[in-house]
PDB file of C-alpha atoms in Angstrom:
ATOM      1  CA  ARG Z   1      14.616 -44.072   3.491  1.00 52.00           C
ATOM      2  CA  THR Z   2      17.677 -46.417   2.828  1.00 61.00           C
ATOM      3  CA  ASP Z   3      17.136 -46.736  -0.929  1.00 64.00           C
ATOM      4  CA  PRO Z   4      20.113 -44.530  -2.970  1.00 68.00           C
ATOM      5  CA  VAL Z   5      19.490 -41.122  -4.125  1.00 73.00           C
ATOM      6  CA  THR Z   6      19.546 -42.314  -7.960  1.00 68.00           C
ATOM      7  CA  SER Z   7      16.922 -44.431  -7.027  1.00 68.00           C
ATOM      8  CA  ARG Z   8      14.631 -41.934  -5.480  1.00 66.00           C
ATOM      9  CA  MET Z   9      15.473 -40.076  -8.486  1.00 67.00           C
ATOM     10  CA  ALA Z  10      14.102 -42.370 -10.776  1.00 65.00           C
ATOM     11  CA  ALA Z  11      11.151 -42.945  -8.510  1.00 64.00           C
ATOM     12  CA  GLU Z  12      10.291 -39.494  -9.332  1.00 64.00           C
ATOM     13  CA  ARG Z  13      10.582 -39.328 -12.916  1.00 60.00           C
ATOM     14  CA  THR Z  14       8.576 -42.928 -13.219  1.00 56.00           C
ATOM     15  CA  ARG Z  15       5.812 -41.201 -10.926  1.00 57.00           C
ATOM     16  CA  GLY Z  16       4.317 -39.188 -13.701  1.00 55.00           C
ATOM     17  CA  PHE Z  17       3.875 -41.511 -16.401  1.00 52.00           C
ATOM     18  CA  LEU Z  18       3.348 -45.094 -15.143  1.00 57.00           C
ATOM     19  CA  GLY Z  19       0.434 -46.624 -14.305  1.00 72.00           C
ATOM     20  CA  THR Z  20       0.277 -48.703 -10.962  1.00 83.00           C
ATOM     21  CA  HIS Z  21       0.668 -52.513 -11.947  1.00 87.00           C
ATOM     22  CA  GLU Z  22       4.017 -50.699 -13.975  1.00 90.00           C
ATOM     23  CA  LEU Z  23       5.227 -49.415 -10.704  1.00 89.00           C
ATOM     24  CA  LYS Z  24       4.972 -52.098  -9.173  1.00 89.00           C
ATOM     25  CA  ILE Z  25       7.172 -53.498 -11.842  1.00 93.00           C
ATOM     26  CA  PHE Z  26       9.945 -51.097 -11.923  1.00 92.00           C
ATOM     27  CA  HIS Z  27      10.227 -51.072  -8.621  1.00 89.00           C
ATOM     28  CA  PHE Z  28      10.861 -54.613  -8.193  1.00 91.00           C
ATOM     29  CA  LEU Z  29      13.580 -54.104 -10.962  1.00 92.00           C
ATOM     30  CA  GLN Z  30      14.911 -51.435  -8.927  1.00 89.00           C
ATOM     31  CA  CYS Z  31      14.991 -53.781  -5.917  1.00 85.00           C
ATOM     32  CA  ILE Z  32      16.702 -56.660  -7.714  1.00 82.00           C
ATOM     33  CA  ALA Z  33      19.316 -54.468  -8.959  1.00 74.00           C
ATOM     34  CA  VAL Z  34      19.743 -53.085  -5.289  1.00 72.00           C
ATOM     35  CA  ASN Z  35      19.984 -56.015  -3.422  1.00 71.00           C
ATOM     36  CA  LYS Z  36      22.099 -58.248  -5.938  1.00 62.00           C
ATOM     37  CA  PRO Z  37      19.387 -61.983  -5.109  1.00 63.00           C
ATOM     38  CA  PRO Z  38      20.351 -64.621  -7.829  1.00 66.00           C
ATOM     39  CA  LEU Z  39      17.771 -62.226 -10.215  1.00 64.00           C
ATOM     40  CA  CYS Z  40      20.860 -59.518 -10.058  1.00 73.00           C
ATOM     41  CA  ASN Z  41      21.351 -59.708 -13.899  1.00 85.00           C
ATOM     42  CA  GLY Z  42      17.607 -58.640 -14.252  1.00 91.00           C
ATOM     43  CA  ALA Z  43      13.894 -61.435 -14.449  1.00 93.00           C
ATOM     44  CA  THR Z  44      11.545 -62.538 -16.444  1.00 95.00           C
ATOM     45  CA  TYR Z  45       8.444 -61.868 -17.001  1.00 97.00           C
ATOM     46  CA  ARG Z  46       7.232 -64.767 -15.727  1.00 96.00           C
ATOM     47  CA  ASP Z  47       9.695 -63.864 -12.059  1.00 93.00           C
ATOM     48  CA  ILE Z  48       8.086 -61.043 -12.162  1.00 95.00           C
ATOM     49  CA  ALA Z  49       4.629 -62.021 -12.686  1.00 96.00           C
ATOM     50  CA  HIS Z  50       5.326 -64.740  -9.568  1.00 94.00           C
ATOM     51  CA  ALA Z  51       7.169 -62.022  -6.991  1.00 91.00           C
ATOM     52  CA  MET Z  52       4.682 -59.357  -7.692  1.00 90.00           C
ATOM     53  CA  GLY Z  53       1.971 -61.598  -7.225  1.00 92.00           C
ATOM     54  CA  MET Z  54       0.542 -60.455 -10.710  1.00 91.00           C
ATOM     55  CA  GLU Z  55      -0.832 -62.738 -13.695  1.00 94.00           C
ATOM     56  CA  PRO Z  56       2.230 -63.328 -16.333  1.00 96.00           C
ATOM     57  CA  VAL Z  57       0.189 -62.122 -18.774  1.00 94.00           C
ATOM     58  CA  ALA Z  58      -0.430 -58.647 -17.285  1.00 92.00           C
ATOM     59  CA  VAL Z  59       2.817 -57.945 -16.851  1.00 95.00           C
ATOM     60  CA  GLY Z  60       4.306 -59.632 -20.472  1.00 95.00           C
ATOM     61  CA  ARG Z  61       1.715 -57.032 -21.725  1.00 92.00           C
ATOM     62  CA  ARG Z  62       3.377 -53.612 -20.061  1.00 94.00           C
ATOM     63  CA  LEU Z  63       7.345 -54.643 -20.610  1.00 96.00           C
ATOM     64  CA  ARG Z  64       7.153 -53.460 -23.879  1.00 94.00           C
ATOM     65  CA  GLY Z  65       5.808 -50.095 -23.722  1.00 93.00           C
ATOM     66  CA  MET Z  66       8.235 -49.505 -20.453  1.00 94.00           C
ATOM     67  CA  GLU Z  67      10.953 -50.110 -22.551  1.00 96.00           C
ATOM     68  CA  ARG Z  68       9.594 -47.606 -24.761  1.00 94.00           C
ATOM     69  CA  LYS Z  69       9.499 -44.917 -22.219  1.00 90.00           C
ATOM     70  CA  THR Z  70      13.007 -46.391 -20.983  1.00 92.00           C
ATOM     71  CA  VAL Z  71      12.530 -47.316 -17.481  1.00 92.00           C
ATOM     72  CA  ILE Z  72      13.370 -50.580 -18.597  1.00 95.00           C
ATOM     73  CA  ARG Z  73      15.645 -52.135 -20.539  1.00 95.00           C
ATOM     74  CA  ARG Z  74      16.737 -56.037 -22.414  1.00 96.00           C
ATOM     75  CA  ASN Z  75      19.473 -57.810 -20.405  1.00 94.00           C
ATOM     76  CA  GLY Z  76      20.105 -60.985 -22.220  1.00 94.00           C
ATOM     77  CA  GLU Z  77      18.085 -64.280 -22.203  1.00 95.00           C
ATOM     78  CA  ARG Z  78      17.062 -67.032 -19.759  1.00 93.00           C
ATOM     79  CA  GLY Z  79      15.697 -69.752 -20.690  1.00 94.00           C
ATOM     80  CA  GLY Z  80      14.376 -68.383 -24.475  1.00 96.00           C
ATOM     81  CA  MET Z  81      13.032 -65.313 -21.891  1.00 96.00           C
ATOM     82  CA  THR Z  82      14.077 -61.698 -22.088  1.00 97.00           C
ATOM     83  CA  LEU Z  83      15.546 -60.633 -18.655  1.00 95.00           C
ATOM     84  CA  TRP Z  84      14.412 -57.403 -17.920  1.00 96.00           C
ATOM     85  CA  ILE Z  85      16.200 -54.751 -16.067  1.00 93.00           C
ATOM     86  CA  ALA Z  86      15.433 -51.116 -14.448  1.00 92.00           C
ATOM     87  CA  ALA Z  87      16.942 -48.574 -16.614  1.00 88.00           C
TER      88      ALA Z  87
END
């Protein structure tokens, strides 16, 4: 794989305690951090839902729990919505 070692280590760390949707969200946030698209400063729950083909409410309800597990963190706001990045 071409992912940096730290990305692979973080993915391994999360495998044991994140559900399928949480893993999708985490991997998306990791990907935007590494590849530096226009969302490199973070993504809103709507950005994540759109990119992952998920319902916004399904994404939104998982973000705080993922934050408590310290796998993602807040990185400011855009349009009144929190920007999330992989921790």
